[in-house]
PDB file of C-alpha atoms in Angstrom:
ATOM      1  CA  LYS A   1      -6.963  -0.280  16.070  1.00  0.00           C
ATOM      2  CA  GLY A   2      -8.697  -3.127  14.275  1.00  0.00           C
ATOM      3  CA  TYR A   3     -10.033  -3.683  10.812  1.00  0.00           C
ATOM      4  CA  ILE A   4     -12.673  -5.689   8.976  1.00  0.00           C
ATOM      5  CA  THR A   5     -11.749  -7.772   5.959  1.00  0.00           C
ATOM      6  CA  ALA A   6     -13.742  -9.367   3.175  1.00  0.00           C
ATOM      7  CA  ASN A   7     -10.930 -11.811   2.411  1.00  0.00           C
ATOM      8  CA  LYS A   8     -12.189 -15.236   3.536  1.00  0.00           C
ATOM      9  CA  LYS A   9      -8.602 -16.440   4.134  1.00  0.00           C
ATOM     10  CA  ASN A  10      -8.300 -13.918   6.978  1.00  0.00           C
ATOM     11  CA  LEU A  11     -11.588 -14.618   8.737  1.00  0.00           C
ATOM     12  CA  LYS A  12     -11.411 -16.146  12.178  1.00  0.00           C
ATOM     13  CA  GLY A  13     -12.595 -19.644  12.856  1.00  0.00           C
ATOM     14  CA  TYR A  14     -11.613 -23.011  14.183  1.00  0.00           C
ATOM     15  CA  HIS A  15      -8.518 -24.653  12.729  1.00  0.00           C
ATOM     16  CA  LYS A  16      -7.325 -28.213  13.283  1.00  0.00           C
ATOM     17  CA  VAL A  17      -3.659 -29.240  13.420  1.00  0.00           C
ATOM     18  CA  LEU A  18      -2.800 -31.832  10.747  1.00  0.00           C
ATOM     19  CA  VAL A  19       0.800 -32.663  11.715  1.00  0.00           C
ATOM     20  CA  ASP A  20       2.628 -34.035  14.742  1.00  0.00           C
ATOM     21  CA  ASP A  21       4.404 -31.587  17.045  1.00  0.00           C
ATOM     22  CA  LEU A  22       3.595 -28.220  15.440  1.00  0.00           C
ATOM     23  CA  ASN A  23       5.548 -25.329  16.958  1.00  0.00           C
ATOM     24  CA  TYR A  24       3.850 -22.255  18.388  1.00  0.00           C
ATOM     25  CA  TYR A  25       5.342 -18.832  19.140  1.00  0.00           C
ATOM     26  CA  ASP A  26       4.546 -15.832  21.368  1.00  0.00           C
ATOM     27  CA  THR A  27       5.207 -13.420  18.478  1.00  0.00           C
ATOM     28  CA  ALA A  28       4.940 -13.697  14.674  1.00  0.00           C
ATOM     29  CA  ARG A  29       8.465 -15.050  14.143  1.00  0.00           C
ATOM     30  CA  TRP A  30       9.988 -18.366  13.081  1.00  0.00           C
ATOM     31  CA  THR A  31      12.803 -18.655  15.652  1.00  0.00           C
ATOM     32  CA  ASN A  32      12.802 -19.933  19.225  1.00  0.00           C
ATOM     33  CA  PRO A  33       9.437 -21.699  19.493  1.00  0.00           C
ATOM     34  CA  ASP A  34       7.636 -21.471  22.827  1.00  0.00           C
ATOM     35  CA  GLY A  35       6.238 -24.986  22.638  1.00  0.00           C
ATOM     36  CA  GLN A  36       4.459 -27.549  20.510  1.00  0.00           C
ATOM     37  CA  VAL A  37       0.884 -28.605  19.896  1.00  0.00           C
ATOM     38  CA  ASN A  38      -0.249 -32.065  18.881  1.00  0.00           C
ATOM     39  CA  LYS A  39      -1.939 -33.394  15.790  1.00  0.00           C
ATOM     40  CA  GLY A  40      -5.726 -33.126  16.067  1.00  0.00           C
ATOM     41  CA  GLU A  41      -5.797 -30.138  18.428  1.00  0.00           C
ATOM     42  CA  VAL A  42      -8.224 -27.365  17.478  1.00  0.00           C
ATOM     43  CA  PHE A  43      -7.627 -23.625  17.911  1.00  0.00           C
ATOM     44  CA  THR A  44      -9.566 -20.410  17.374  1.00  0.00           C
ATOM     45  CA  VAL A  45      -7.869 -18.143  14.842  1.00  0.00           C
ATOM     46  CA  VAL A  46      -8.271 -14.398  15.376  1.00  0.00           C
ATOM     47  CA  LYS A  47      -6.538 -13.252  12.194  1.00  0.00           C
ATOM     48  CA  LYS A  48      -3.822 -14.060   9.685  1.00  0.00           C
ATOM     49  CA  VAL A  49      -0.538 -12.201  10.161  1.00  0.00           C
ATOM     50  CA  GLY A  50       1.729 -12.725   7.160  1.00  0.00           C
ATOM     51  CA  ASP A  51       2.130 -16.485   6.874  1.00  0.00           C
ATOM     52  CA  MET A  52       1.066 -17.163  10.484  1.00  0.00           C
ATOM     53  CA  TYR A  53      -2.215 -17.272  12.389  1.00  0.00           C
ATOM     54  CA  LEU A  54      -2.746 -15.303  15.581  1.00  0.00           C
ATOM     55  CA  LEU A  55      -4.706 -17.549  17.944  1.00  0.00           C
ATOM     56  CA  LYS A  56      -7.262 -16.504  20.552  1.00  0.00           C
ATOM     57  CA  SER A  57      -4.709 -17.566  23.184  1.00  0.00           C
ATOM     58  CA  GLY A  58      -2.293 -14.906  21.912  1.00  0.00           C
ATOM     59  CA  PHE A  59       0.133 -17.412  20.404  1.00  0.00           C
ATOM     60  CA  TYR A  60       1.026 -17.808  16.720  1.00  0.00           C
ATOM     61  CA  ILE A  61       1.160 -20.913  14.509  1.00  0.00           C
ATOM     62  CA  THR A  62       1.858 -21.453  10.837  1.00  0.00           C
ATOM     63  CA  ALA A  63      -0.932 -20.688   8.356  1.00  0.00           C
ATOM     64  CA  SER A  64       0.290 -23.416   5.994  1.00  0.00           C
ATOM     65  CA  PRO A  65      -2.629 -25.523   4.691  1.00  0.00           C
ATOM     66  CA  ASN A  66      -0.269 -28.509   4.889  1.00  0.00           C
ATOM     67  CA  CYS A  67      -0.142 -28.087   8.686  1.00  0.00           C
ATOM     68  CA  VAL A  68      -3.521 -26.651   9.728  1.00  0.00           C
ATOM     69  CA  LYS A  69      -6.998 -26.855   8.200  1.00  0.00           C
ATOM     70  CA  LYS A  70     -10.031 -24.645   8.703  1.00  0.00           C
ATOM     71  CA  MET A  71     -12.966 -26.637  10.048  1.00  0.00           C
TER      72      MET A  71
END
């Protein structure tokens, strides 16, 4: 059910939010956000799904380097 990748962009790790009021979602979609996170918050990324990150919490955020940065 899972896979291992050698692509460093897809490896899990801690990511910090760089912008104010970043939306998060309960599925990998861009409509109807479930809430917002604040600038400076840090999350554990499980994997990259398209142009979003799946977080350890089960929510999704953008994978844009303009919005989040790997620590």
